[in-house]
PDB file of C-alpha atoms in Angstrom:
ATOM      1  CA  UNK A  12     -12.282   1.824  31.302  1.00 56.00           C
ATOM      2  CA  UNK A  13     -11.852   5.294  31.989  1.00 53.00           C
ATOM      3  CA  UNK A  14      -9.498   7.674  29.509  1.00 58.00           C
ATOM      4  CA  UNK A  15     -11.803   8.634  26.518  1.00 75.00           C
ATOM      5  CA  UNK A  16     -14.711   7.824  28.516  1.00 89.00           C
ATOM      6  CA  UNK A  17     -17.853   9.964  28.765  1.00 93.00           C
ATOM      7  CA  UNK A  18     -20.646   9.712  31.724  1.00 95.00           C
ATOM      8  CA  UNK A  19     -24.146  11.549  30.747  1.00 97.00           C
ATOM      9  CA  UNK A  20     -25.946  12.519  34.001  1.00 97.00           C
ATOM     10  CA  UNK A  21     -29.995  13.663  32.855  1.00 96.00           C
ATOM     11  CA  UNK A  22     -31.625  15.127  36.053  1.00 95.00           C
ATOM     12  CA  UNK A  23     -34.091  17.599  35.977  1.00 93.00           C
ATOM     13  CA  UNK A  24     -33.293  19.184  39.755  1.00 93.00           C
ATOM     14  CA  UNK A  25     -30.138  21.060  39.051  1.00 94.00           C
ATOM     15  CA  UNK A  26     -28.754  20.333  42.653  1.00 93.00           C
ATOM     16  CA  UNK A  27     -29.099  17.193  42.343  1.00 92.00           C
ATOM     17  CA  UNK A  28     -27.177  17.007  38.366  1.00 93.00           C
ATOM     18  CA  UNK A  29     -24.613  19.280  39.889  1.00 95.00           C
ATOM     19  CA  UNK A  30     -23.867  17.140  42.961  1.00 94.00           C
ATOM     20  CA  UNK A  31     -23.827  14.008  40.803  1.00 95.00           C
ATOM     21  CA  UNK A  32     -21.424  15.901  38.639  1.00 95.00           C
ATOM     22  CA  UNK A  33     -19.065  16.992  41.276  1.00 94.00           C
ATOM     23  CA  UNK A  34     -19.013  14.066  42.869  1.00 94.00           C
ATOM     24  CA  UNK A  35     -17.872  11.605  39.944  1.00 94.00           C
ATOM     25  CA  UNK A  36     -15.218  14.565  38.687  1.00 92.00           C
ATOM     26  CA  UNK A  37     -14.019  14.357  41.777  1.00 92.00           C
ATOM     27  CA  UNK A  38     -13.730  10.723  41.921  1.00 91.00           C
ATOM     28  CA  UNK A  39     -12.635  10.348  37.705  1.00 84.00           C
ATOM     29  CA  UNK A  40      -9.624  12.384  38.243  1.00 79.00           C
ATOM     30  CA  UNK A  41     -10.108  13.738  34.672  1.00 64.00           C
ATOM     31  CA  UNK A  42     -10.265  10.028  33.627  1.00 80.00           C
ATOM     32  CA  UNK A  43     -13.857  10.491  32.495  1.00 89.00           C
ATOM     33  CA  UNK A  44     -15.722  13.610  31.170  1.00 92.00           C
ATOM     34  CA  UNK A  45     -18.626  14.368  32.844  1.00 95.00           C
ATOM     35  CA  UNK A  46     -21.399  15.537  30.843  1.00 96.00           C
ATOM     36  CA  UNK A  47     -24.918  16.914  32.565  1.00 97.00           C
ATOM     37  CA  UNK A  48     -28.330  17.524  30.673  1.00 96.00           C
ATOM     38  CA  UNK A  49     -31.776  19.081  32.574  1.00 95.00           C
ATOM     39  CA  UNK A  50     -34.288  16.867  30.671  1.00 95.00           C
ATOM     40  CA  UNK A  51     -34.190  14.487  27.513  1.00 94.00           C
ATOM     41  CA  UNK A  52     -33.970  16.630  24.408  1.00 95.00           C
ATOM     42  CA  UNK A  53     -31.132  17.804  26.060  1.00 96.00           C
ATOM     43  CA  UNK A  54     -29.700  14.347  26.620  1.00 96.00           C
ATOM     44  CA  UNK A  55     -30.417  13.392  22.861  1.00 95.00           C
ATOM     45  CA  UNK A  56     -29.045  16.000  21.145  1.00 95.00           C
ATOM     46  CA  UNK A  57     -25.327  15.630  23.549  1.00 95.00           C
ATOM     47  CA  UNK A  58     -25.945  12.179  22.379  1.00 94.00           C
ATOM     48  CA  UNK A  59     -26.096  12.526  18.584  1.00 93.00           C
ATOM     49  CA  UNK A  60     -22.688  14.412  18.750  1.00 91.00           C
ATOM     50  CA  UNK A  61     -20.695  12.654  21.133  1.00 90.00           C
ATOM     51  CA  UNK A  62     -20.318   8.987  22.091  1.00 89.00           C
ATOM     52  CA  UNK A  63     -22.195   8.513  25.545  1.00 93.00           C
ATOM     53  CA  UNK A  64     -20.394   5.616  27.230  1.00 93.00           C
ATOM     54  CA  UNK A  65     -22.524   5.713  30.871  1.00 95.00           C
ATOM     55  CA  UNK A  66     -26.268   7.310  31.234  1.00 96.00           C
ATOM     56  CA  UNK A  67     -27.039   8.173  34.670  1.00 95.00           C
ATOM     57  CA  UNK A  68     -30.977   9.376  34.551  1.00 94.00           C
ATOM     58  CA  UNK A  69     -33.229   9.779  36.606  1.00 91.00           C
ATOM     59  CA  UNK A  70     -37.102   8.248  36.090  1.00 88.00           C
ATOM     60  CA  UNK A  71     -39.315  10.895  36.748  1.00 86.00           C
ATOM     61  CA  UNK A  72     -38.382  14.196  34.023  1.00 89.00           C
ATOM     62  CA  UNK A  73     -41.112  15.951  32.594  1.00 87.00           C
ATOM     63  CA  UNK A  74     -42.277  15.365  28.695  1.00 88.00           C
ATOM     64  CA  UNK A  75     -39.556  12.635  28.710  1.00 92.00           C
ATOM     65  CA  UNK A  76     -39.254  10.228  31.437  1.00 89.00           C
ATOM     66  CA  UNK A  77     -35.934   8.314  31.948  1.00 90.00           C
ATOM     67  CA  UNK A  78     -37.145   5.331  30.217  1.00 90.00           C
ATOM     68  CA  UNK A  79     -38.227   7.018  26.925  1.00 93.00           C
ATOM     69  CA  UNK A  80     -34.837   8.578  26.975  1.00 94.00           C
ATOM     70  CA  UNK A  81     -32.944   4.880  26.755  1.00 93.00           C
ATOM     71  CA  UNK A  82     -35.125   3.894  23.916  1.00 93.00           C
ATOM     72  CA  UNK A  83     -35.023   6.743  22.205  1.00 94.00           C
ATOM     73  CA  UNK A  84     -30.773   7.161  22.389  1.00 94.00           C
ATOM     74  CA  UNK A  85     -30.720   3.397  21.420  1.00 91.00           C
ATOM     75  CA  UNK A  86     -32.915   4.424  18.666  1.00 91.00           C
ATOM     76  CA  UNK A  87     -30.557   6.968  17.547  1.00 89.00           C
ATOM     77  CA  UNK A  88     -27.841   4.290  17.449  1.00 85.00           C
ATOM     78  CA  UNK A  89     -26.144   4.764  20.400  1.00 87.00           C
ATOM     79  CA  UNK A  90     -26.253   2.028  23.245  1.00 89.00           C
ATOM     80  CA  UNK A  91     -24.718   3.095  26.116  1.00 93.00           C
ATOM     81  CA  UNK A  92     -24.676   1.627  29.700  1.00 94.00           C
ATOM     82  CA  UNK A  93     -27.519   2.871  31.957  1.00 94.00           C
ATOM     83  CA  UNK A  94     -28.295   3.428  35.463  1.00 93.00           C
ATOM     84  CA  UNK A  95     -31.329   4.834  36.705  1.00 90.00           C
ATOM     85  CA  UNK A  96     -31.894   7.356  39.626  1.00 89.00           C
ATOM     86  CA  UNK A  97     -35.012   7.968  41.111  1.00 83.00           C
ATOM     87  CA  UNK A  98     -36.907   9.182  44.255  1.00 76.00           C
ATOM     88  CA  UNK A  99     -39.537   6.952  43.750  1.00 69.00           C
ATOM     89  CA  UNK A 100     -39.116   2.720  44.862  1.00 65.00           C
ATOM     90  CA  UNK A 101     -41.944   1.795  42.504  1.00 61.00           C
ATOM     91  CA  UNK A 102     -41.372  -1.892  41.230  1.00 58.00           C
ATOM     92  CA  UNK A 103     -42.746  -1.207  38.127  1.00 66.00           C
ATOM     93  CA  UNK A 104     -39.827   1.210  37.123  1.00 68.00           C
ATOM     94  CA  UNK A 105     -37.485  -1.641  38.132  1.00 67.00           C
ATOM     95  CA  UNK A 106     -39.389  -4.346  36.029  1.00 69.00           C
ATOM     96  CA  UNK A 107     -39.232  -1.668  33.219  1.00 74.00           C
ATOM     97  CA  UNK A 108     -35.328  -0.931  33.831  1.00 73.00           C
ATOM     98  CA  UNK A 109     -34.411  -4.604  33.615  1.00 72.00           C
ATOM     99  CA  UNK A 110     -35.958  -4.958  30.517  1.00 75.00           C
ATOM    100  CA  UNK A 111     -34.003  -2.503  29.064  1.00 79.00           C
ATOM    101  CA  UNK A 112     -31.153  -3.956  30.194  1.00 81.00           C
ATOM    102  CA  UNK A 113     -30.435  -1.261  32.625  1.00 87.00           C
ATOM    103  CA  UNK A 114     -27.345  -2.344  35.051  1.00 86.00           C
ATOM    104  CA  UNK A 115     -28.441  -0.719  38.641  1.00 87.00           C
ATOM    105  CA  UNK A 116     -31.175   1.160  39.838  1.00 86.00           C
ATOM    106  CA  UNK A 117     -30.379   3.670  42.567  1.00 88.00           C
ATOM    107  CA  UNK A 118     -32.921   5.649  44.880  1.00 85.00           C
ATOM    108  CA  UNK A 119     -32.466   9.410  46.094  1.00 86.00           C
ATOM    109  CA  UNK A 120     -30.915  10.435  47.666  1.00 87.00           C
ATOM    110  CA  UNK A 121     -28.539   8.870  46.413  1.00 89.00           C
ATOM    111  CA  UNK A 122     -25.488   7.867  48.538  1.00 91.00           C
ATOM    112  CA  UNK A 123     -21.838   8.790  47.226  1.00 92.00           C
ATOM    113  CA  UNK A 124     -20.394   5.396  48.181  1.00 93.00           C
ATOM    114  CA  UNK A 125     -23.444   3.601  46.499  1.00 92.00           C
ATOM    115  CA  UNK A 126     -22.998   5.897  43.623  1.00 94.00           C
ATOM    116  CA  UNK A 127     -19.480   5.112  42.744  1.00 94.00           C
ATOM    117  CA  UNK A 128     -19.923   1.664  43.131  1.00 93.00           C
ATOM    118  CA  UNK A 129     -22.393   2.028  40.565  1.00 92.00           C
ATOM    119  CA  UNK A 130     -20.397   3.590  38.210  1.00 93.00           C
ATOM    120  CA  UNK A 131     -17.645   1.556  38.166  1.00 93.00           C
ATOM    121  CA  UNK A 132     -19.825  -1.677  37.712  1.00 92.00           C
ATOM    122  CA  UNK A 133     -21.531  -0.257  35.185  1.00 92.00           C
ATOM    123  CA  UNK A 134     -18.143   0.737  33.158  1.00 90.00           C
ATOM    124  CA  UNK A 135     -16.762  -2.546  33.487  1.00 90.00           C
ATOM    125  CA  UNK A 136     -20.072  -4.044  31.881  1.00 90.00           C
ATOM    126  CA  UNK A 137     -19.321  -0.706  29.505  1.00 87.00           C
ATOM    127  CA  UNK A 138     -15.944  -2.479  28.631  1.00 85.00           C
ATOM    128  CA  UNK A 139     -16.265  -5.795  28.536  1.00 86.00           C
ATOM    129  CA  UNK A 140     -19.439  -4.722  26.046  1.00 83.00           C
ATOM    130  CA  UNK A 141     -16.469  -3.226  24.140  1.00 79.00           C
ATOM    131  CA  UNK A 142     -14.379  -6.267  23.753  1.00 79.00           C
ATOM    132  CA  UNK A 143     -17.339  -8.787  22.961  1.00 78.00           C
ATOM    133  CA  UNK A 144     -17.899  -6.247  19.813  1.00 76.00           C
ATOM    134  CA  UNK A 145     -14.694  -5.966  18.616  1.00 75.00           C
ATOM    135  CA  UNK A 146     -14.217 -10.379  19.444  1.00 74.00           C
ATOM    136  CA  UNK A 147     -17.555 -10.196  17.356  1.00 77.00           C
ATOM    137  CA  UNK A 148     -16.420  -8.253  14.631  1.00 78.00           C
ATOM    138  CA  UNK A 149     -12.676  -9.678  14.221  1.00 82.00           C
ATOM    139  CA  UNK A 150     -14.290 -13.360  14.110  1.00 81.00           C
ATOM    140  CA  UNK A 151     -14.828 -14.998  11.037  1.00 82.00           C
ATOM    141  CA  UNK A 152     -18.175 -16.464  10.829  1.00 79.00           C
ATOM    142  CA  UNK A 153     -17.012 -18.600   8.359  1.00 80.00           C
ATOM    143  CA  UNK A 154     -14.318 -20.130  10.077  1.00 82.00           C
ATOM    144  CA  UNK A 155     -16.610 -20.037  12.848  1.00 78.00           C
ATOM    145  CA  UNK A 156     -19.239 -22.089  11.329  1.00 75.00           C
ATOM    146  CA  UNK A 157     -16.872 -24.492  10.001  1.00 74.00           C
ATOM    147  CA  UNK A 158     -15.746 -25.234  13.709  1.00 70.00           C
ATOM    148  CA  UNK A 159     -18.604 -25.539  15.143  1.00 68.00           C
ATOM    149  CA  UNK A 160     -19.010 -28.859  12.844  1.00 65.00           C
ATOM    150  CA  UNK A 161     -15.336 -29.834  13.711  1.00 63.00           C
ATOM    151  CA  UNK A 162     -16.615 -33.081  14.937  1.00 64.00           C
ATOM    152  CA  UNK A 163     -17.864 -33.946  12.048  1.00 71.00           C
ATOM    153  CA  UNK A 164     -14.384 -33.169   9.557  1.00 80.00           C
ATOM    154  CA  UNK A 165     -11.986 -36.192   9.160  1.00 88.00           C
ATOM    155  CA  UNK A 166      -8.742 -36.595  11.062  1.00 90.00           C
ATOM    156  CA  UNK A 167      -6.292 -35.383   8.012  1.00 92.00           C
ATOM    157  CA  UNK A 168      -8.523 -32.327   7.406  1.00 92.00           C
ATOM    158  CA  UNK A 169      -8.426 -31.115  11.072  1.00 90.00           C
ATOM    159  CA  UNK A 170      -4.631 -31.741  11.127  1.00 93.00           C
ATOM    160  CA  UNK A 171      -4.195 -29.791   7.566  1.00 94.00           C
ATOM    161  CA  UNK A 172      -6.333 -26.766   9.528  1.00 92.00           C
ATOM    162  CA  UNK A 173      -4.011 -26.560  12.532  1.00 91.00           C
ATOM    163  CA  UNK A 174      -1.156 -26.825   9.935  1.00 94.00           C
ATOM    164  CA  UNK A 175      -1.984 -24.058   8.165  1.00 94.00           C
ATOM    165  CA  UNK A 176      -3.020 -22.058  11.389  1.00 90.00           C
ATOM    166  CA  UNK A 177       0.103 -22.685  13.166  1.00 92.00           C
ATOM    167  CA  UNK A 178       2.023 -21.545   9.856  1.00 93.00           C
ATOM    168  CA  UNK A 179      -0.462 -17.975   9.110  1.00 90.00           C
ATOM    169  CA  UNK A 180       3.120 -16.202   8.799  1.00 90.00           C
ATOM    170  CA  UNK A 181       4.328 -18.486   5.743  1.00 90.00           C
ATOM    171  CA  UNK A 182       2.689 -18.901   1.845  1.00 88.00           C
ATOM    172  CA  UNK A 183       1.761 -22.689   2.477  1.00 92.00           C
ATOM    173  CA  UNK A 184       0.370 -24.167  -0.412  1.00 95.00           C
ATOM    174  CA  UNK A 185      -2.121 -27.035  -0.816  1.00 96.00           C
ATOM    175  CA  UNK A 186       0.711 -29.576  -2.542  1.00 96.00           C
ATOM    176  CA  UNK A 187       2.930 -28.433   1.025  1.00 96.00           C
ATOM    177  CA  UNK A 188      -0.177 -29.069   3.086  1.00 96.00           C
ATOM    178  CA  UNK A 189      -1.333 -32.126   1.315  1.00 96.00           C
ATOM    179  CA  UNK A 190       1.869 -33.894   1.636  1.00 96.00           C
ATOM    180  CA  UNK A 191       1.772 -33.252   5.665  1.00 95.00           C
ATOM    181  CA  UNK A 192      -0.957 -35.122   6.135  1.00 95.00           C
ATOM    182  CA  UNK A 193      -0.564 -37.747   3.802  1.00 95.00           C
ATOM    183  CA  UNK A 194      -2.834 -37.390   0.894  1.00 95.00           C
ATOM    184  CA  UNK A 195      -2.707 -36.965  -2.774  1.00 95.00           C
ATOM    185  CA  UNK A 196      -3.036 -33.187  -3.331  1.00 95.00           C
ATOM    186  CA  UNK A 197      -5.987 -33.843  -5.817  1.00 95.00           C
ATOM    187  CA  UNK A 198      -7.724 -35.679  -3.266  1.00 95.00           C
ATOM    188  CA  UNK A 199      -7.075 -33.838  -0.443  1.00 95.00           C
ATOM    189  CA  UNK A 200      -7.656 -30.326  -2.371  1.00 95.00           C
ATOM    190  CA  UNK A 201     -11.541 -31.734  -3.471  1.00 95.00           C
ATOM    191  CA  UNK A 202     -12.165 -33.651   0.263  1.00 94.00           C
ATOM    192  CA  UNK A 203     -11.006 -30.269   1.916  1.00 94.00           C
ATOM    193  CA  UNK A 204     -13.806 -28.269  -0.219  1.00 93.00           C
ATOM    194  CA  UNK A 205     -16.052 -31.175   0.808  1.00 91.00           C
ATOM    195  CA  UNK A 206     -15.328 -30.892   4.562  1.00 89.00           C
ATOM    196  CA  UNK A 207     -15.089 -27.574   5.242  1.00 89.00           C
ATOM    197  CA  UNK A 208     -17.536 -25.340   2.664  1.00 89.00           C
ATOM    198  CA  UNK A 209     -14.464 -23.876   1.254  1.00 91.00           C
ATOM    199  CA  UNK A 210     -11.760 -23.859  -1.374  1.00 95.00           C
ATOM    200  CA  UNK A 211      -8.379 -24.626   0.515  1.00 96.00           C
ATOM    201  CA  UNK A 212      -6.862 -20.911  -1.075  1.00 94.00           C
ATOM    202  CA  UNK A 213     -10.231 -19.342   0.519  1.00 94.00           C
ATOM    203  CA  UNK A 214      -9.766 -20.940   3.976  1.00 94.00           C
ATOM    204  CA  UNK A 215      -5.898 -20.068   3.960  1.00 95.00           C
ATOM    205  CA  UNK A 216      -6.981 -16.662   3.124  1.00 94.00           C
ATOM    206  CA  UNK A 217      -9.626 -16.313   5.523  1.00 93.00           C
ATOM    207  CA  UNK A 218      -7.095 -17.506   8.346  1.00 92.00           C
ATOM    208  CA  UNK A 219      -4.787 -14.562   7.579  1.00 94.00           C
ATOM    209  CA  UNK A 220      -7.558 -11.802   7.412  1.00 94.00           C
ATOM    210  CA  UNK A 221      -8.814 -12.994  11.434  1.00 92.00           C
ATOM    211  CA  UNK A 222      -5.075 -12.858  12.346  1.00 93.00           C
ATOM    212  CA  UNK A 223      -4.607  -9.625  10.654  1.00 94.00           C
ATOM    213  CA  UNK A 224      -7.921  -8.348  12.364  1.00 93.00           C
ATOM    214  CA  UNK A 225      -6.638  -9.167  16.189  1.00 91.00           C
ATOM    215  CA  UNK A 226      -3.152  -7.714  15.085  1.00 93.00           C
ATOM    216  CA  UNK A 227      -5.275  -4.521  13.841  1.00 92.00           C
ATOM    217  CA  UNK A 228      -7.612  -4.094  17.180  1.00 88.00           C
ATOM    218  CA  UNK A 229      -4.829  -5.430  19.737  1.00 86.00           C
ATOM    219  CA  UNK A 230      -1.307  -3.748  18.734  1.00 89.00           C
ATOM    220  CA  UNK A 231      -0.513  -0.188  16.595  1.00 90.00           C
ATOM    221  CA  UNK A 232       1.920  -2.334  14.311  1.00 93.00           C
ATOM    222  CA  UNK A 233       1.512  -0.685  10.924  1.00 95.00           C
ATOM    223  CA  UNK A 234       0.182  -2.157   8.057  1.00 96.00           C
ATOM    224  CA  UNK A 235       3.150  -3.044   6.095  1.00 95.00           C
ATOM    225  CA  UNK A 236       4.510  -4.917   9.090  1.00 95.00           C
ATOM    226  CA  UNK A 237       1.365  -6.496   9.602  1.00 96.00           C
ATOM    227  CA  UNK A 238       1.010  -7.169   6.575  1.00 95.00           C
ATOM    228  CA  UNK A 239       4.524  -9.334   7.024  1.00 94.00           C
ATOM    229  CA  UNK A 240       3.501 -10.755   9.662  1.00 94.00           C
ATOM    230  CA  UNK A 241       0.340 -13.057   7.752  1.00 95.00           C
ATOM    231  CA  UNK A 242       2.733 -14.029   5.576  1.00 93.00           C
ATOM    232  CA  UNK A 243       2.531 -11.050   2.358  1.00 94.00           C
ATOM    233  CA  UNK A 244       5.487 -10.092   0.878  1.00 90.00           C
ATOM    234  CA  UNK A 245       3.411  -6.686   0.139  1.00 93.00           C
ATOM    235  CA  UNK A 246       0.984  -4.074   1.812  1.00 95.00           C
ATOM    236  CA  UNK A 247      -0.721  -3.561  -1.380  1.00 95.00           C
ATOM    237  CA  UNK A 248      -1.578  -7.377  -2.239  1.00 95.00           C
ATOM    238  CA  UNK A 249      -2.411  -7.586   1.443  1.00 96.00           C
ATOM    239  CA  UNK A 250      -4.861  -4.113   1.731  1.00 96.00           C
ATOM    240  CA  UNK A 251      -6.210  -5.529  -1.708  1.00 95.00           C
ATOM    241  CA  UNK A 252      -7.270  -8.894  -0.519  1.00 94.00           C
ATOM    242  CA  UNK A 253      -8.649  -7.589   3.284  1.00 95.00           C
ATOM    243  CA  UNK A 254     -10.437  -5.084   1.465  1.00 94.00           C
ATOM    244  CA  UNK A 255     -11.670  -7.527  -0.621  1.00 93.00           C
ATOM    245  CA  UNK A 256     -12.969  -9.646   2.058  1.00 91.00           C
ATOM    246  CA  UNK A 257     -14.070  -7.199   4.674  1.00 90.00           C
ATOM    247  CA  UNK A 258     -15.430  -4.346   2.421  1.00 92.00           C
ATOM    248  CA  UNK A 259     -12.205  -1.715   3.457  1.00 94.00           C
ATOM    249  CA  UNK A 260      -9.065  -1.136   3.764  1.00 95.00           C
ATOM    250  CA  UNK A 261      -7.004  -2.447   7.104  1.00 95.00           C
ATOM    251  CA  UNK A 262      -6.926   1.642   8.220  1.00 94.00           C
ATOM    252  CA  UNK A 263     -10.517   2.123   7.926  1.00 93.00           C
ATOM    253  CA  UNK A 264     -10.851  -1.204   9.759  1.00 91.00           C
ATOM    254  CA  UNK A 265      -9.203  -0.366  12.597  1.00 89.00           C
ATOM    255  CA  UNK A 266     -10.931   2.764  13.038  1.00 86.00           C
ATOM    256  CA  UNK A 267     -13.838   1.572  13.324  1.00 82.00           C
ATOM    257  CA  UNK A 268     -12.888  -0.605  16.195  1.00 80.00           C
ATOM    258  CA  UNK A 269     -14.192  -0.029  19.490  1.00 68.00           C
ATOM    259  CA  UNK A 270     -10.965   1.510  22.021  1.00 61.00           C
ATOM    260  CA  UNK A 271      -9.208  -1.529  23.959  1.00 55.00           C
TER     261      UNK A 271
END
């Protein structure tokens, strides 16, 4: 995780901010954009503009201390991953800093080799923070739900479910699906609302939206094609339905997807 990637350094000794600064520049290779702020208003405000991917601050600032500042950026809706700098060994701060779920705690001064080791922990918690949201968001709960009491849904059900996920490309129907597992389709239609919470047109539905959602975060295929590729002969029923069932349209979806 680097391109697109901004590191906030908050130090109130400008030696020390400038040496931090230099030193990660020198080590991002213009992968990252370095960012520096002397005390916490400053911090907020670069916060409330930008997105702040890695906050290196130190403890001790005057007015606002290092862990204000981390409460009051998450406040502000941002939730970036934190390391804290400070002169002091205190175990307090440290108690304080895990808490907050801060990844490393580094005293001054602070080595460069220590430092960059840091850093790149902390940006592969930063990413892999990333790609839990986006699992989180592209996930169904639904579906979800429904599997988590798998044990409990009868053989023909489960193999109707993998039938119908194994086909998300094609318009399978409940007579097509019924007569692959063996059952009358009026039975099987009112046992698979029993089972599974859900009408069997809901749950095929349902199953295209999560496959259009990991097509949406994981390629740049455009709509139409993806579209296709659930099994919609057009972008418009398909951008109708998802925006049905996930309150926008597959564009607005994706932007709001964390980068890969």
């Amino acid at each position: 995780m680097k391109n697109g990637t901004t590191i906030l350094i908050v130090d109130d000794e400008p030696r020390t901010r400038q040496g931090l600064k230099k030193t990660l520049e020198t080590w991002a290779a213009s992968g990252c954009e370095i960012v520096t702020a002397e005390n916490g208003d400053e911090a907020l405000d670069i916060a409330s503009k930008r997105p702040v991917h890695l906050l290196l601050t130190d403890i001790r600032m005057p007015e606002m201390n290092g862990l204000e500042l981390i409460k009051a950026i998450r406040a502000g809706g941002s939730d970036p991953v934190v390391v804290l700098l400070s002169g002091y060994s205190e175990f307090e701060y440290a108690q304080e800093g895990i808490r907050l779920g801060v990844v490393n705690y580094l005293l001054k001064p602070v080595q460069k080799a220590k430092l960059l080791e840091a850093v790149e922990e902390a940006l592969r918690v930063a990413k892999e923070r990333l790609r839990t949201g986006a699992m989180e968001k592209i996930v169904d709960k639904e579906l979800a739900a429904m599997r988590e009491e798998d044990r409990l849904v009868p053989q023909p059900i489960q193999e109707a479910i993998r039938y119908i996920e194994a086909n998300v490309k094609q318009a399978v129907t409940l007579r097509e699906v019924a007569e692959h597992v063996h059952l009358n389709a009026s039975y099987f239609s009112s046992l698979f609302k029993e089972k599974t919470g859900m009408t069997f047109s809901e749950f095929v539905v349902r199953g295209k939206m999560q496959a259009a959602k990991k097509l949406l975060y994981s390629t740049g295929m455009p709509i139409a094609d993806i579209a296709e590729e659930v099994g919609y002969a057009t972008a418009k029923y398909f951008i109708t339905l998802f925006k049905e069932y996930e309150g926008m349209t597959p564009s607005q979806y994706r932007k709001e997807l964390p980068d890969r």
